[in-house]
Structures are given as C-alpha cells and as structure tokens.
C-alpha positions as semicolon CSV with decimal commas, in nm:
position;residue;x (nm);y (nm);z (nm)
1;M;0,000;0,000;0,000
2;N;0,136;0,344;-0,089
3;F;0,209;0,576;0,203
4;I;0,246;0,867;-0,038
5;D;0,299;0,905;-0,411
6;M;0,672;0,828;-0,441
7;R;0,688;0,982;-0,788
8;T;0,606;1,316;-0,627
9;V;0,870;1,262;-0,358
10;V;1,134;1,170;-0,616
11;L;1,037;1,468;-0,833
12;E;1,086;1,697;-0,532
13;Q;1,431;1,547;-0,478
14;A;1,521;1,610;-0,842
15;C;1,412;1,975;-0,810
16;I;1,608;2,027;-0,487
17;T;1,920;1,876;-0,643
18;L;1,877;2,101;-0,946
19;I;1,857;2,405;-0,716
20;S;2,175;2,283;-0,548
21;A;2,340;2,275;-0,891
22;L;2,230;2,634;-0,956
23;V;2,372;2,750;-0,621
24;A;2,699;2,567;-0,691
25;G;2,700;2,724;-1,038
26;L;2,675;3,074;-0,888
27;L;2,954;2,996;-0,643
28;F;3,167;2,865;-0,929
29;W;3,103;3,170;-1,147
30;H;3,206;3,415;-0,877
31;N;3,502;3,216;-0,742
32;R;3,627;3,020;-1,044
33;R;3,963;3,204;-1,053
34;R;4,018;3,180;-0,680
35;Y;3,913;2,829;-0,572
36;K;3,929;2,490;-0,741
37;G;3,671;2,216;-0,703
38;I;3,349;2,419;-0,698
39;G;3,287;2,337;-1,065
40;L;3,293;1,970;-0,970
41;W;3,022;2,032;-0,710
42;M;2,805;2,184;-0,981
43;G;2,873;1,888;-1,213
44;A;2,793;1,644;-0,931
45;F;2,455;1,802;-0,858
46;L;2,368;1,815;-1,229
47;L;2,450;1,446;-1,272
48;Q;2,243;1,353;-0,969
49;S;1,949;1,566;-1,080
50;T;1,958;1,400;-1,423
51;G;1,986;1,055;-1,267
52;I;1,688;1,115;-1,038
53;A;1,485;1,247;-1,332
54;L;1,557;0,924;-1,523
55;L;1,440;0,723;-1,222
56;L;1,102;0,892;-1,261
57;L;1,073;0,740;-1,609
58;R;1,109;0,385;-1,482
59;G;0,864;0,162;-1,665
60;Q;0,840;0,405;-1,957
61;I;1,198;0,374;-2,085
62;P;1,432;0,071;-2,094
63;D;1,563;-0,053;-1,759
64;A;1,917;-0,007;-1,886
65;V;1,851;0,367;-1,880
66;S;1,601;0,415;-1,595
67;I;1,780;0,181;-1,352
68;V;2,143;0,124;-1,446
69;F;2,235;0,444;-1,629
70;A;2,035;0,661;-1,387
71;N;2,217;0,522;-1,085
72;V;2,551;0,532;-1,267
73;L;2,492;0,908;-1,302
74;N;2,414;0,930;-0,930
75;M;2,728;0,737;-0,841
76;S;2,936;0,956;-1,074
77;G;2,794;1,257;-0,890
78;F;2,913;1,119;-0,556
79;I;3,264;1,072;-0,694
80;L;3,273;1,425;-0,841
81;L;3,147;1,571;-0,514
82;Y;3,421;1,402;-0,315
83;A;3,688;1,506;-0,566
84;G;3,555;1,862;-0,556
85;F;3,594;1,884;-0,178
86;C;3,947;1,749;-0,197
87;R;4,041;2,006;-0,461
88;F;3,869;2,288;-0,275
89;W;4,100;2,232;0,024
90;A;4,398;2,118;-0,191
91;R;4,374;1,771;-0,036
92;P;4,518;1,464;-0,219
93;F;4,281;1,187;-0,324
94;S;4,300;0,857;-0,513
95;N;4,128;0,835;-0,852
96;R;4,210;0,464;-0,867
97;L;4,018;0,397;-0,547
98;N;3,718;0,594;-0,674
99;L;3,723;0,403;-1,004
100;A;3,744;0,072;-0,817
101;F;3,438;0,167;-0,609
102;F;3,260;0,275;-0,927
103;A;3,335;-0,058;-1,101
104;V;3,204;-0,260;-0,805
105;F;2,886;-0,053;-0,792
106;V;2,816;-0,084;-1,166
107;G;2,886;-0,457;-1,164
108;I;2,644;-0,524;-0,877
109;H;2,376;-0,296;-1,014
110;G;2,398;-0,440;-1,364
111;Y;2,388;-0,801;-1,244
112;F;2,083;-0,750;-1,021
113;T;1,903;-0,558;-1,294
114;F;1,941;-0,804;-1,583
115;A;2,083;-1,140;-1,470
116;D;1,898;-1,173;-1,139
117;P;1,658;-0,877;-1,097
118;S;1,628;-0,772;-0,733
119;L;1,516;-0,427;-0,618
120;P;1,616;-0,483;-0,251
121;I;1,974;-0,571;-0,344
122;R;1,997;-0,275;-0,582
123;S;1,865;-0,049;-0,306
124;L;2,120;-0,192;-0,064
125;N;2,391;-0,131;-0,323
126;I;2,307;0,235;-0,386
127;N;2,249;0,318;-0,019
128;F;2,574;0,152;0,083
129;W;2,770;0,371;-0,157
130;I;2,573;0,681;-0,052
131;A;2,684;0,609;0,305
132;V;3,045;0,548;0,199
133;F;3,083;0,855;-0,020
134;F;2,904;1,100;0,205
135;A;3,108;0,980;0,501
136;R;3,419;1,043;0,290
137;C;3,283;1,382;0,179
138;G;3,214;1,488;0,536
139;W;3,564;1,390;0,642
140;A;3,722;1,565;0,341
141;V;3,524;1,886;0,408
142;Y;3,613;1,905;0,778
143;S;3,964;1,761;0,796
144;G;4,084;1,947;0,487
145;A;3,985;2,289;0,621
146;P;4,248;2,506;0,794
147;E;4,204;2,533;1,171
148;Q;4,049;2,880;1,154
149;L;3,791;2,763;0,899
150;R;3,688;2,442;1,077
151;P;3,374;2,607;1,224
152;A;3,261;2,702;0,871
153;A;3,328;2,349;0,745
154;R;3,147;2,182;1,035
155;F;2,795;2,254;0,904
156;P;2,828;2,086;0,560
157;A;3,034;1,807;0,719
158;L;2,752;1,730;0,963
159;A;2,497;1,739;0,679
160;A;2,713;1,490;0,485
161;A;2,729;1,267;0,793
162;G;2,350;1,292;0,811
163;F;2,326;1,160;0,453
164;A;2,542;0,863;0,550
165;L;2,330;0,787;0,856
166;V;2,001;0,808;0,663
167;A;2,143;0,578;0,394
168;L;2,238;0,327;0,665
169;A;1,888;0,356;0,812
170;R;1,738;0,283;0,468
171;M;1,959;-0,025;0,449
172;G;1,819;-0,129;0,787
173;V;1,463;-0,093;0,658
174;I;1,547;-0,310;0,357
175;L;1,720;-0,578;0,566
176;S;1,425;-0,586;0,807
177;G;1,209;-0,717;0,522
178;N;0,994;-0,405;0,485
179;A;1,123;-0,322;0,140
180;C;0,879;-0,327;-0,152
181;T;0,931;-0,499;-0,483
182;D;0,826;-0,183;-0,670
183;F;1,041;0,129;-0,643
184;F;0,732;0,353;-0,636
185;Q;0,554;0,146;-0,371
186;S;0,661;0,297;-0,040
187;C;0,645;0,192;0,322
188;P;0,609;0,476;0,578
189;E;0,961;0,430;0,719
190;D;1,131;0,449;0,381
191;T;0,927;0,751;0,270
192;F;1,011;0,934;0,591
193;L;1,382;0,864;0,534
194;F;1,350;0,991;0,177
195;F;1,206;1,316;0,313
196;L;1,509;1,338;0,542
197;F;1,727;1,315;0,231
198;Q;1,545;1,619;0,092
199;L;1,594;1,818;0,412
200;L;1,962;1,726;0,425
201;S;2,004;1,827;0,059
202;A;1,883;2,178;0,140
203;L;2,098;2,202;0,455
204;F;2,402;2,066;0,272
205;T;2,372;2,322;-0,007
206;F;2,324;2,605;0,243
207;G;2,631;2,483;0,431
208;L;2,843;2,486;0,117
209;F;2,730;2,842;0,041
210;L;2,829;2,957;0,390
211;M;3,160;2,771;0,380
212;V;3,271;2,927;0,052
213;N;3,171;3,277;0,160
214;R;3,342;3,246;0,497
215;R;3,658;3,125;0,329
216;L;3,638;3,417;0,088
217;L;3,593;3,660;0,379
218;A;3,887;3,507;0,566
219;D;4,112;3,519;0,259
220;T;4,013;3,879;0,186
221;R;4,090;3,980;0,544
222;A;4,424;3,799;0,534
223;D;4,510;3,965;0,202
224;F;4,425;4,310;0,341
225;E;4,628;4,254;0,656
226;G;4,919;4,128;0,446
227;R;4,911;4,445;0,235
228;V;4,902;4,664;0,545
229;E;5,202;4,483;0,691
230;A;5,387;4,508;0,360
231;Q;5,315;4,881;0,343
232;K;5,444;4,929;0,696
233;A;5,758;4,730;0,615
234;L;5,815;4,933;0,299
235;G;5,769;5,259;0,487
236;G;6,018;5,147;0,751
237;A;6,272;5,045;0,488
238;L;6,238;5,378;0,306
239;K;6,281;5,566;0,630
240;I;6,597;5,376;0,723
241;A;6,740;5,424;0,374
242;R;6,634;5,792;0,383
243;L;6,456;5,759;0,052
244;G;6,164;5,985;-0,021
245;T;5,836;5,920;-0,199
246;W;5,592;6,137;-0,388
247;T;5,237;6,106;-0,514
248;W;5,046;6,300;-0,777
249;G;4,680;6,383;-0,729
250;V;4,517;6,358;-1,070
251;K;4,206;6,555;-0,974
252;S;4,378;6,816;-0,757
253;G;4,684;6,851;-0,979
254;R;4,905;6,864;-0,671
255;M;5,221;6,675;-0,590
256;N;5,261;6,541;-0,237
257;L;5,617;6,490;-0,113
258;S;5,741;6,297;0,186
259;E;5,974;6,468;0,436
260;E;6,279;6,302;0,284
261;M;6,194;6,447;-0,060
262;R;6,184;6,797;0,083
263;I;6,537;6,791;0,215
C-alpha cells in the first residue's frame, strides 16, 4: 500500500538537487579564478538531478537507462562531489580507489538488474555507496579545512554525515524485510527517510554556500592585513634608507612629497 505518491517525492528530490546545482554554479562563477573544485560540485549536482529524473521514467523507458544508467549518473555525482571537496582544500585523493568503487557498484547494479533482478539488493547497493561517499565527503570537508575555517566546514560536514546515517537507516529498513518490490511502492519508514534526504540536501547546499563565503571573507581579510604589513615594512625600509616618496593627485593637480623628498 502506498504511504504517499513516491513519484512526487522523487520529483521533489530532483528539483532540490537542481537548485543545489544552480547554487553551486553561482559559487563557481564568482570564485572560479580563486578556488578549485566548486565546478565539480556543480557537475555532481547536475548528474544527480539527471539521474533522479531518469528514475522517474522507470517503466516508460528501458531498464538499462532508468535503472542502471540513472544510478551510474548518481554514483558519478558522488565521486565528483568528493573530488571537488578534496580540490577545494587542496587535499590529495585517489582516482584509482574511486574508479574501483565505481566498477564494483556498476557490476552489482547491472547483475541484479538483468541477470537476477532484485530491487532490494539494488537499493542496498546504492544506499551503501551513498553512506560510503558522504562519510568520505564529510571527512574531506572538515579535515581538509584550515584550523580557523573548521567552524565554517562543520555545518556541511555534519549534513554529509547525516546523509550517511540516513542511507544506513534505509539499508536497515530493507534488511528488516519491509522493502517493496516496486520502487514507487513505499512503506512509511522508507518515505520518511527519503524526506530526510530532501531536508539534508537543502541544509548541505546552504552549508556549502556559507563555507565558501566564509573562506572568501577570511582570505580577503588575510590579504588586506598582508598588504598593510607590507606597506608598513616598505615605509620602515624607506625611512631607514632615507629615501623619499611622492604622489600626484590627478584631480587636484598637486604633488605630495614625503619629508625626505623635501630635504
């Protein structure tokens, strides 16, 4: 028996993920020359939004597209998201490990779609990797941040940990035998957990927005303080060397001389 129309729930998730991609796109546009990795966040959210949209077409398009390819896009999004966080904080990461995880996921999903169709095992597969990659994302966000920016990184890291916990809870629902044989037939527990995914998606995106802006503010402040210190050092050096300076006011047409220039 349906608890709620799961197509509506999945459509909402696709829209939220698309909004996340738009927010990441704005962050990328304004910070593309300063920070690396944000473009990968945008790509990750776009892939996931597309994958979720394809899930909505299950039963209307071939299973190879609505099941396998759709979830391959989602998995690719997880990998891009993790890589984006590592690049954002200039943290090393292993592409080989990510590709190995990707190959295992695709192999399991393909086998239990065509050779031995099983929705519960496919659901276990996708939720397991959601838990793995969001746990890795949370750790990469928090541990990669400099000490002074850890408070800003804590919010998205906690949201990522929340994704991992909800994915594990969905695995528990499946293992308890409450899973349905139809993706769009929902039990109350699973639908509630899917709503938690939506809430976490919004919180996660908001956390990323705050984190980038707080890093930008901290870098701007550090740059300003560095220029002030450099100016003080230059002034001290000129004074010791007894070298003068002058400036020309374009609007006033006046020349301003330092004391050393007047000697």
